[in-house]
Amino acid sequence: MNQPMYFFLNCLSLSDLFYTSTVTPKLMANLLAERKTISYSNCMTQLFTTHLFGTMEVFILTGMADDHYVAICKPLHYTVVMSRERCNAIITVCCTGALIHSASQCLLTIFLPFCGPNEIDHYFCDVYPLLKLACTDTDRIGLLVVVNSGLIALMIFVDFLILYTLRAYPAESHSKALSTCTSHVTVMVLFFVPVLFIYIQPPSTFPEDKVFALFYTIIAPMFNPLIYTLRNMEIKNAVKKMCTPMSMIKPMTSFSSGSVFGLLETELKQKSSHSDGLPEVV
């Protein structure tokens, strides 16, 4: 379990946990409350943390694609290339890039003047619903948001480009890549397709945005551990060993050993009785 793949899976699980924690508690509270309110400071905090952990997940998925590429195409150099220092450097770059992106998103919206009813047509604070409430011209800011968030969303093409380069290798690598990267491609599709629909468009809001946002903020992070677990034999075997109660193994062992000795004893008695009944040959 000390392989780089499990190191990245650990980081991905932590980012998923923090990512859903920025949205789900407030969503559950709003479902139970009659008046759904959020303060300005909490709204900006939610905007920052949502983009921070969401972008971190995007970069970690890209790092995992690079890890799959090295494991399949350069297996003999895998431990040297994907050393612990290299993995730590990749995670550091992921955190730094996510911090820069989320800080820029907050800077684009924190100084906007808001007026009117200040009702957000969304279940969490995001950039496009906040731009809709601004009392000033937001065309330039909206263009910067599209460029900033769109470049992050387009990281899916970098992931697929890394996996596409496997075509230059023999057919055995293709089958191995297909069996190894199926779970990774499934996670990328579940996460990136809604993100592309939201952020690769003009700065405007649609009623369908809340449904697509539900996929990449709650559903996809919730299914990520399940998808990777079902496709990994080592994790499945470890879970089976943890779930198998020791009390069921011991009675079976004692019963099987007792039955073996009982069968041997019965067979010896039958042989001795059979030999007693035969005439003695001189």
JSON list of N, CA and C in Angstrom, two decimals, residues 126-187:
[
{"chain": "A", "resi": 126, "resn": "ASP", "atom": "N", "xyz": [-21.47, 30.63, -5.90]},
{"chain": "A", "resi": 126, "resn": "ASP", "atom": "CA", "xyz": [-20.55, 30.44, -7.01]},
{"chain": "A", "resi": 126, "resn": "ASP", "atom": "C", "xyz": [-20.40, 31.77, -7.74]},
{"chain": "A", "resi": 127, "resn": "VAL", "atom": "N", "xyz": [-19.48, 31.83, -8.68]},
{"chain": "A", "resi": 127, "resn": "VAL", "atom": "CA", "xyz": [-19.12, 33.09, -9.30]},
{"chain": "A", "resi": 127, "resn": "VAL", "atom": "C", "xyz": [-20.27, 33.62, -10.18]},
{"chain": "A", "resi": 128, "resn": "TYR", "atom": "N", "xyz": [-20.81, 32.78, -11.05]},
{"chain": "A", "resi": 128, "resn": "TYR", "atom": "CA", "xyz": [-21.85, 33.26, -11.97]},
{"chain": "A", "resi": 128, "resn": "TYR", "atom": "C", "xyz": [-23.10, 33.75, -11.26]},
{"chain": "A", "resi": 129, "resn": "PRO", "atom": "N", "xyz": [-23.65, 33.07, -10.26]},
{"chain": "A", "resi": 129, "resn": "PRO", "atom": "CA", "xyz": [-24.79, 33.64, -9.54]},
{"chain": "A", "resi": 129, "resn": "PRO", "atom": "C", "xyz": [-24.47, 34.95, -8.84]},
{"chain": "A", "resi": 130, "resn": "LEU", "atom": "N", "xyz": [-23.23, 35.12, -8.34]},
{"chain": "A", "resi": 130, "resn": "LEU", "atom": "CA", "xyz": [-22.86, 36.39, -7.70]},
{"chain": "A", "resi": 130, "resn": "LEU", "atom": "C", "xyz": [-22.72, 37.52, -8.72]},
{"chain": "A", "resi": 131, "resn": "LEU", "atom": "N", "xyz": [-22.21, 37.22, -9.90]},
{"chain": "A", "resi": 131, "resn": "LEU", "atom": "CA", "xyz": [-22.12, 38.25, -10.94]},
{"chain": "A", "resi": 131, "resn": "LEU", "atom": "C", "xyz": [-23.49, 38.74, -11.36]},
{"chain": "A", "resi": 132, "resn": "LYS", "atom": "N", "xyz": [-24.46, 37.86, -11.29]},
{"chain": "A", "resi": 132, "resn": "LYS", "atom": "CA", "xyz": [-25.82, 38.24, -11.65]},
{"chain": "A", "resi": 132, "resn": "LYS", "atom": "C", "xyz": [-26.41, 39.26, -10.68]},
{"chain": "A", "resi": 133, "resn": "LEU", "atom": "N", "xyz": [-25.92, 39.29, -9.44]},
{"chain": "A", "resi": 133, "resn": "LEU", "atom": "CA", "xyz": [-26.43, 40.21, -8.43]},
{"chain": "A", "resi": 133, "resn": "LEU", "atom": "C", "xyz": [-25.69, 41.54, -8.40]},
{"chain": "A", "resi": 134, "resn": "ALA", "atom": "N", "xyz": [-24.60, 41.66, -9.11]},
{"chain": "A", "resi": 134, "resn": "ALA", "atom": "CA", "xyz": [-23.78, 42.87, -9.05]},
{"chain": "A", "resi": 134, "resn": "ALA", "atom": "C", "xyz": [-24.50, 44.05, -9.69]},
{"chain": "A", "resi": 135, "resn": "CYS", "atom": "N", "xyz": [-24.27, 45.25, -9.13]},
{"chain": "A", "resi": 135, "resn": "CYS", "atom": "CA", "xyz": [-24.89, 46.47, -9.62]},
{"chain": "A", "resi": 135, "resn": "CYS", "atom": "C", "xyz": [-23.96, 47.23, -10.56]},
{"chain": "A", "resi": 136, "resn": "THR", "atom": "N", "xyz": [-23.16, 46.56, -11.28]},
{"chain": "A", "resi": 136, "resn": "THR", "atom": "CA", "xyz": [-22.23, 47.19, -12.22]},
{"chain": "A", "resi": 136, "resn": "THR", "atom": "C", "xyz": [-22.05, 46.30, -13.43]},
{"chain": "A", "resi": 137, "resn": "ASP", "atom": "N", "xyz": [-21.35, 46.80, -14.42]},
{"chain": "A", "resi": 137, "resn": "ASP", "atom": "CA", "xyz": [-21.09, 46.04, -15.63]},
{"chain": "A", "resi": 137, "resn": "ASP", "atom": "C", "xyz": [-20.07, 44.93, -15.32]},
{"chain": "A", "resi": 138, "resn": "THR", "atom": "N", "xyz": [-20.44, 43.71, -15.57]},
{"chain": "A", "resi": 138, "resn": "THR", "atom": "CA", "xyz": [-19.59, 42.56, -15.24]},
{"chain": "A", "resi": 138, "resn": "THR", "atom": "C", "xyz": [-19.12, 41.79, -16.48]},
{"chain": "A", "resi": 139, "resn": "ASP", "atom": "N", "xyz": [-19.16, 42.44, -17.64]},
{"chain": "A", "resi": 139, "resn": "ASP", "atom": "CA", "xyz": [-18.76, 41.73, -18.86]},
{"chain": "A", "resi": 139, "resn": "ASP", "atom": "C", "xyz": [-17.29, 41.35, -18.84]},
{"chain": "A", "resi": 140, "resn": "ARG", "atom": "N", "xyz": [-16.44, 42.29, -18.45]},
{"chain": "A", "resi": 140, "resn": "ARG", "atom": "CA", "xyz": [-15.00, 41.99, -18.43]},
{"chain": "A", "resi": 140, "resn": "ARG", "atom": "C", "xyz": [-14.68, 40.97, -17.34]},
{"chain": "A", "resi": 141, "resn": "ILE", "atom": "N", "xyz": [-15.29, 41.15, -16.18]},
{"chain": "A", "resi": 141, "resn": "ILE", "atom": "CA", "xyz": [-15.06, 40.20, -15.10]},
{"chain": "A", "resi": 141, "resn": "ILE", "atom": "C", "xyz": [-15.56, 38.81, -15.49]},
{"chain": "A", "resi": 142, "resn": "GLY", "atom": "N", "xyz": [-16.72, 38.76, -16.17]},
{"chain": "A", "resi": 142, "resn": "GLY", "atom": "CA", "xyz": [-17.24, 37.48, -16.62]},
{"chain": "A", "resi": 142, "resn": "GLY", "atom": "C", "xyz": [-16.32, 36.80, -17.61]},
{"chain": "A", "resi": 143, "resn": "LEU", "atom": "N", "xyz": [-15.69, 37.60, -18.49]},
{"chain": "A", "resi": 143, "resn": "LEU", "atom": "CA", "xyz": [-14.75, 37.04, -19.44]},
{"chain": "A", "resi": 143, "resn": "LEU", "atom": "C", "xyz": [-13.53, 36.47, -18.73]},
{"chain": "A", "resi": 144, "resn": "LEU", "atom": "N", "xyz": [-13.04, 37.17, -17.70]},
{"chain": "A", "resi": 144, "resn": "LEU", "atom": "CA", "xyz": [-11.90, 36.66, -16.92]},
{"chain": "A", "resi": 144, "resn": "LEU", "atom": "C", "xyz": [-12.27, 35.38, -16.18]},
{"chain": "A", "resi": 145, "resn": "VAL", "atom": "N", "xyz": [-13.49, 35.31, -15.69]},
{"chain": "A", "resi": 145, "resn": "VAL", "atom": "CA", "xyz": [-13.94, 34.09, -14.99]},
{"chain": "A", "resi": 145, "resn": "VAL", "atom": "C", "xyz": [-14.00, 32.92, -15.96]},
{"chain": "A", "resi": 146, "resn": "VAL", "atom": "N", "xyz": [-14.51, 33.17, -17.17]},
{"chain": "A", "resi": 146, "resn": "VAL", "atom": "CA", "xyz": [-14.58, 32.11, -18.17]},
{"chain": "A", "resi": 146, "resn": "VAL", "atom": "C", "xyz": [-13.19, 31.61, -18.52]},
{"chain": "A", "resi": 147, "resn": "VAL", "atom": "N", "xyz": [-12.24, 32.53, -18.69]},
{"chain": "A", "resi": 147, "resn": "VAL", "atom": "CA", "xyz": [-10.87, 32.14, -19.04]},
{"chain": "A", "resi": 147, "resn": "VAL", "atom": "C", "xyz": [-10.23, 31.37, -17.88]},
{"chain": "A", "resi": 148, "resn": "ASN", "atom": "N", "xyz": [-10.42, 31.87, -16.66]},
{"chain": "A", "resi": 148, "resn": "ASN", "atom": "CA", "xyz": [-9.79, 31.25, -15.50]},
{"chain": "A", "resi": 148, "resn": "ASN", "atom": "C", "xyz": [-10.38, 29.86, -15.23]},
{"chain": "A", "resi": 149, "resn": "SER", "atom": "N", "xyz": [-11.69, 29.79, -15.08]},
{"chain": "A", "resi": 149, "resn": "SER", "atom": "CA", "xyz": [-12.34, 28.51, -14.78]},
{"chain": "A", "resi": 149, "resn": "SER", "atom": "C", "xyz": [-12.33, 27.58, -15.99]},
{"chain": "A", "resi": 150, "resn": "GLY", "atom": "N", "xyz": [-12.42, 28.16, -17.19]},
{"chain": "A", "resi": 150, "resn": "GLY", "atom": "CA", "xyz": [-12.42, 27.32, -18.38]},
{"chain": "A", "resi": 150, "resn": "GLY", "atom": "C", "xyz": [-11.11, 26.59, -18.58]},
{"chain": "A", "resi": 151, "resn": "LEU", "atom": "N", "xyz": [-10.00, 27.26, -18.28]},
{"chain": "A", "resi": 151, "resn": "LEU", "atom": "CA", "xyz": [-8.70, 26.60, -18.41]},
{"chain": "A", "resi": 151, "resn": "LEU", "atom": "C", "xyz": [-8.58, 25.44, -17.43]},
{"chain": "A", "resi": 152, "resn": "ILE", "atom": "N", "xyz": [-9.12, 25.60, -16.24]},
{"chain": "A", "resi": 152, "resn": "ILE", "atom": "CA", "xyz": [-9.09, 24.51, -15.27]},
{"chain": "A", "resi": 152, "resn": "ILE", "atom": "C", "xyz": [-9.96, 23.35, -15.76]},
{"chain": "A", "resi": 153, "resn": "ALA", "atom": "N", "xyz": [-11.14, 23.67, -16.31]},
{"chain": "A", "resi": 153, "resn": "ALA", "atom": "CA", "xyz": [-12.03, 22.62, -16.80]},
{"chain": "A", "resi": 153, "resn": "ALA", "atom": "C", "xyz": [-11.44, 21.88, -17.99]},
{"chain": "A", "resi": 154, "resn": "LEU", "atom": "N", "xyz": [-10.64, 22.59, -18.79]},
{"chain": "A", "resi": 154, "resn": "LEU", "atom": "CA", "xyz": [-10.04, 21.97, -19.97]},
{"chain": "A", "resi": 154, "resn": "LEU", "atom": "C", "xyz": [-8.89, 21.02, -19.62]},
{"chain": "A", "resi": 155, "resn": "MET", "atom": "N", "xyz": [-8.58, 20.89, -18.33]},
{"chain": "A", "resi": 155, "resn": "MET", "atom": "CA", "xyz": [-7.55, 19.94, -17.92]},
{"chain": "A", "resi": 155, "resn": "MET", "atom": "C", "xyz": [-7.94, 18.51, -18.27]},
{"chain": "A", "resi": 156, "resn": "ILE", "atom": "N", "xyz": [-9.23, 18.27, -18.50]},
{"chain": "A", "resi": 156, "resn": "ILE", "atom": "CA", "xyz": [-9.65, 16.91, -18.88]},
{"chain": "A", "resi": 156, "resn": "ILE", "atom": "C", "xyz": [-9.00, 16.49, -20.19]},
{"chain": "A", "resi": 157, "resn": "PHE", "atom": "N", "xyz": [-8.78, 17.45, -21.11]},
{"chain": "A", "resi": 157, "resn": "PHE", "atom": "CA", "xyz": [-8.14, 17.11, -22.37]},
{"chain": "A", "resi": 157, "resn": "PHE", "atom": "C", "xyz": [-6.66, 16.78, -22.18]},
{"chain": "A", "resi": 158, "resn": "VAL", "atom": "N", "xyz": [-6.04, 17.36, -21.16]},
{"chain": "A", "resi": 158, "resn": "VAL", "atom": "CA", "xyz": [-4.66, 16.98, -20.83]},
{"chain": "A", "resi": 158, "resn": "VAL", "atom": "C", "xyz": [-4.63, 15.54, -20.33]},
{"chain": "A", "resi": 159, "resn": "ASP", "atom": "N", "xyz": [-5.61, 15.18, -19.49]},
{"chain": "A", "resi": 159, "resn": "ASP", "atom": "CA", "xyz": [-5.67, 13.80, -19.01]},
{"chain": "A", "resi": 159, "resn": "ASP", "atom": "C", "xyz": [-5.86, 12.82, -20.15]},
{"chain": "A", "resi": 160, "resn": "PHE", "atom": "N", "xyz": [-6.80, 13.11, -21.04]},
{"chain": "A", "resi": 160, "resn": "PHE", "atom": "CA", "xyz": [-7.04, 12.20, -22.15]},
{"chain": "A", "resi": 160, "resn": "PHE", "atom": "C", "xyz": [-5.87, 12.19, -23.13]},
{"chain": "A", "resi": 161, "resn": "LEU", "atom": "N", "xyz": [-5.14, 13.31, -23.25]},
{"chain": "A", "resi": 161, "resn": "LEU", "atom": "CA", "xyz": [-3.97, 13.34, -24.12]},
{"chain": "A", "resi": 161, "resn": "LEU", "atom": "C", "xyz": [-2.87, 12.43, -23.56]},
{"chain": "A", "resi": 162, "resn": "ILE", "atom": "N", "xyz": [-2.70, 12.42, -22.24]},
{"chain": "A", "resi": 162, "resn": "ILE", "atom": "CA", "xyz": [-1.72, 11.53, -21.63]},
{"chain": "A", "resi": 162, "resn": "ILE", "atom": "C", "xyz": [-2.08, 10.07, -21.89]},
{"chain": "A", "resi": 163, "resn": "LEU", "atom": "N", "xyz": [-3.36, 9.75, -21.75]},
{"chain": "A", "resi": 163, "resn": "LEU", "atom": "CA", "xyz": [-3.79, 8.37, -21.99]},
{"chain": "A", "resi": 163, "resn": "LEU", "atom": "C", "xyz": [-3.80, 8.03, -23.49]},
{"chain": "A", "resi": 164, "resn": "TYR", "atom": "N", "xyz": [-4.00, 9.03, -24.34]},
{"chain": "A", "resi": 164, "resn": "TYR", "atom": "CA", "xyz": [-4.03, 8.79, -25.78]},
{"chain": "A", "resi": 164, "resn": "TYR", "atom": "C", "xyz": [-2.65, 8.42, -26.31]},
{"chain": "A", "resi": 165, "resn": "THR", "atom": "N", "xyz": [-1.61, 8.91, -25.65]},
{"chain": "A", "resi": 165, "resn": "THR", "atom": "CA", "xyz": [-0.25, 8.59, -26.11]},
{"chain": "A", "resi": 165, "resn": "THR", "atom": "C", "xyz": [0.08, 7.12, -25.95]},
{"chain": "A", "resi": 166, "resn": "LEU", "atom": "N", "xyz": [-0.74, 6.37, -25.23]},
{"chain": "A", "resi": 166, "resn": "LEU", "atom": "CA", "xyz": [-0.50, 4.93, -25.09]},
{"chain": "A", "resi": 166, "resn": "LEU", "atom": "C", "xyz": [-0.69, 4.19, -26.41]},
{"chain": "A", "resi": 167, "resn": "ARG", "atom": "N", "xyz": [-1.31, 4.82, -27.39]},
{"chain": "A", "resi": 167, "resn": "ARG", "atom": "CA", "xyz": [-1.50, 4.17, -28.69]},
{"chain": "A", "resi": 167, "resn": "ARG", "atom": "C", "xyz": [-0.17, 3.89, -29.39]},
{"chain": "A", "resi": 168, "resn": "ALA", "atom": "N", "xyz": [0.87, 4.63, -29.04]},
{"chain": "A", "resi": 168, "resn": "ALA", "atom": "CA", "xyz": [2.17, 4.43, -29.68]},
{"chain": "A", "resi": 168, "resn": "ALA", "atom": "C", "xyz": [2.90, 3.20, -29.18]},
{"chain": "A", "resi": 169, "resn": "TYR", "atom": "N", "xyz": [2.31, 2.50, -28.19]},
{"chain": "A", "resi": 169, "resn": "TYR", "atom": "CA", "xyz": [2.95, 1.33, -27.60]},
{"chain": "A", "resi": 169, "resn": "TYR", "atom": "C", "xyz": [2.27, 0.06, -28.09]},
{"chain": "A", "resi": 170, "resn": "PRO", "atom": "N", "xyz": [2.86, -1.12, -27.83]},
{"chain": "A", "resi": 170, "resn": "PRO", "atom": "CA", "xyz": [2.30, -2.37, -28.36]},
{"chain": "A", "resi": 170, "resn": "PRO", "atom": "C", "xyz": [0.89, -2.64, -27.86]},
{"chain": "A", "resi": 171, "resn": "ALA", "atom": "N", "xyz": [0.27, -3.67, -28.49]},
{"chain": "A", "resi": 171, "resn": "ALA", "atom": "CA", "xyz": [-1.12, -4.01, -28.16]},
{"chain": "A", "resi": 171, "resn": "ALA", "atom": "C", "xyz": [-1.27, -4.46, -26.73]},
{"chain": "A", "resi": 172, "resn": "GLU", "atom": "N", "xyz": [-0.24, -5.10, -26.15]},
{"chain": "A", "resi": 172, "resn": "GLU", "atom": "CA", "xyz": [-0.32, -5.53, -24.76]},
{"chain": "A", "resi": 172, "resn": "GLU", "atom": "C", "xyz": [-0.49, -4.33, -23.83]},
{"chain": "A", "resi": 173, "resn": "SER", "atom": "N", "xyz": [0.17, -3.24, -24.16]},
{"chain": "A", "resi": 173, "resn": "SER", "atom": "CA", "xyz": [0.02, -2.03, -23.35]},
{"chain": "A", "resi": 173, "resn": "SER", "atom": "C", "xyz": [-1.38, -1.46, -23.47]},
{"chain": "A", "resi": 174, "resn": "HIS", "atom": "N", "xyz": [-2.00, -1.62, -24.67]},
{"chain": "A", "resi": 174, "resn": "HIS", "atom": "CA", "xyz": [-3.36, -1.12, -24.83]},
{"chain": "A", "resi": 174, "resn": "HIS", "atom": "C", "xyz": [-4.33, -1.84, -23.91]},
{"chain": "A", "resi": 175, "resn": "SER", "atom": "N", "xyz": [-4.27, -3.18, -23.88]},
{"chain": "A", "resi": 175, "resn": "SER", "atom": "CA", "xyz": [-5.17, -3.94, -23.03]},
{"chain": "A", "resi": 175, "resn": "SER", "atom": "C", "xyz": [-4.91, -3.67, -21.56]},
{"chain": "A", "resi": 176, "resn": "LYS", "atom": "N", "xyz": [-3.63, -3.55, -21.20]},
{"chain": "A", "resi": 176, "resn": "LYS", "atom": "CA", "xyz": [-3.29, -3.24, -19.82]},
{"chain": "A", "resi": 176, "resn": "LYS", "atom": "C", "xyz": [-3.77, -1.85, -19.44]},
{"chain": "A", "resi": 177, "resn": "ALA", "atom": "N", "xyz": [-3.64, -0.90, -20.35]},
{"chain": "A", "resi": 177, "resn": "ALA", "atom": "CA", "xyz": [-4.10, 0.46, -20.07]},
{"chain": "A", "resi": 177, "resn": "ALA", "atom": "C", "xyz": [-5.61, 0.50, -19.93]},
{"chain": "A", "resi": 178, "resn": "LEU", "atom": "N", "xyz": [-6.32, -0.28, -20.76]},
{"chain": "A", "resi": 178, "resn": "LEU", "atom": "CA", "xyz": [-7.77, -0.29, -20.69]},
{"chain": "A", "resi": 178, "resn": "LEU", "atom": "C", "xyz": [-8.25, -0.83, -19.35]},
{"chain": "A", "resi": 179, "resn": "SER", "atom": "N", "xyz": [-7.64, -1.91, -18.88]},
{"chain": "A", "resi": 179, "resn": "SER", "atom": "CA", "xyz": [-8.05, -2.49, -17.61]},
{"chain": "A", "resi": 179, "resn": "SER", "atom": "C", "xyz": [-7.63, -1.63, -16.42]},
{"chain": "A", "resi": 180, "resn": "THR", "atom": "N", "xyz": [-6.52, -0.92, -16.55]},
{"chain": "A", "resi": 180, "resn": "THR", "atom": "CA", "xyz": [-6.02, -0.10, -15.45]},
{"chain": "A", "resi": 180, "resn": "THR", "atom": "C", "xyz": [-6.70, 1.25, -15.36]},
{"chain": "A", "resi": 181, "resn": "CYS", "atom": "N", "xyz": [-6.99, 1.87, -16.50]},
{"chain": "A", "resi": 181, "resn": "CYS", "atom": "CA", "xyz": [-7.47, 3.25, -16.53]},
{"chain": "A", "resi": 181, "resn": "CYS", "atom": "C", "xyz": [-8.98, 3.37, -16.65]},
{"chain": "A", "resi": 182, "resn": "THR", "atom": "N", "xyz": [-9.72, 2.27, -16.63]},
{"chain": "A", "resi": 182, "resn": "THR", "atom": "CA", "xyz": [-11.17, 2.35, -16.77]},
{"chain": "A", "resi": 182, "resn": "THR", "atom": "C", "xyz": [-11.79, 3.15, -15.63]},
{"chain": "A", "resi": 183, "resn": "SER", "atom": "N", "xyz": [-11.37, 2.86, -14.40]},
{"chain": "A", "resi": 183, "resn": "SER", "atom": "CA", "xyz": [-11.92, 3.58, -13.26]},
{"chain": "A", "resi": 183, "resn": "SER", "atom": "C", "xyz": [-11.54, 5.06, -13.31]},
{"chain": "A", "resi": 184, "resn": "HIS", "atom": "N", "xyz": [-10.31, 5.35, -13.74]},
{"chain": "A", "resi": 184, "resn": "HIS", "atom": "CA", "xyz": [-9.87, 6.75, -13.81]},
{"chain": "A", "resi": 184, "resn": "HIS", "atom": "C", "xyz": [-10.67, 7.52, -14.86]},
{"chain": "A", "resi": 185, "resn": "VAL", "atom": "N", "xyz": [-10.90, 6.92, -16.01]},
{"chain": "A", "resi": 185, "resn": "VAL", "atom": "CA", "xyz": [-11.69, 7.57, -17.06]},
{"chain": "A", "resi": 185, "resn": "VAL", "atom": "C", "xyz": [-13.13, 7.77, -16.60]},
{"chain": "A", "resi": 186, "resn": "THR", "atom": "N", "xyz": [-13.69, 6.81, -15.87]},
{"chain": "A", "resi": 186, "resn": "THR", "atom": "CA", "xyz": [-15.06, 6.94, -15.36]},
{"chain": "A", "resi": 186, "resn": "THR", "atom": "C", "xyz": [-15.17, 8.12, -14.40]},
{"chain": "A", "resi": 187, "resn": "VAL", "atom": "N", "xyz": [-14.21, 8.26, -13.50]},
{"chain": "A", "resi": 187, "resn": "VAL", "atom": "CA", "xyz": [-14.21, 9.37, -12.56]},
{"chain": "A", "resi": 187, "resn": "VAL", "atom": "C", "xyz": [-14.08, 10.71, -13.29]}
]
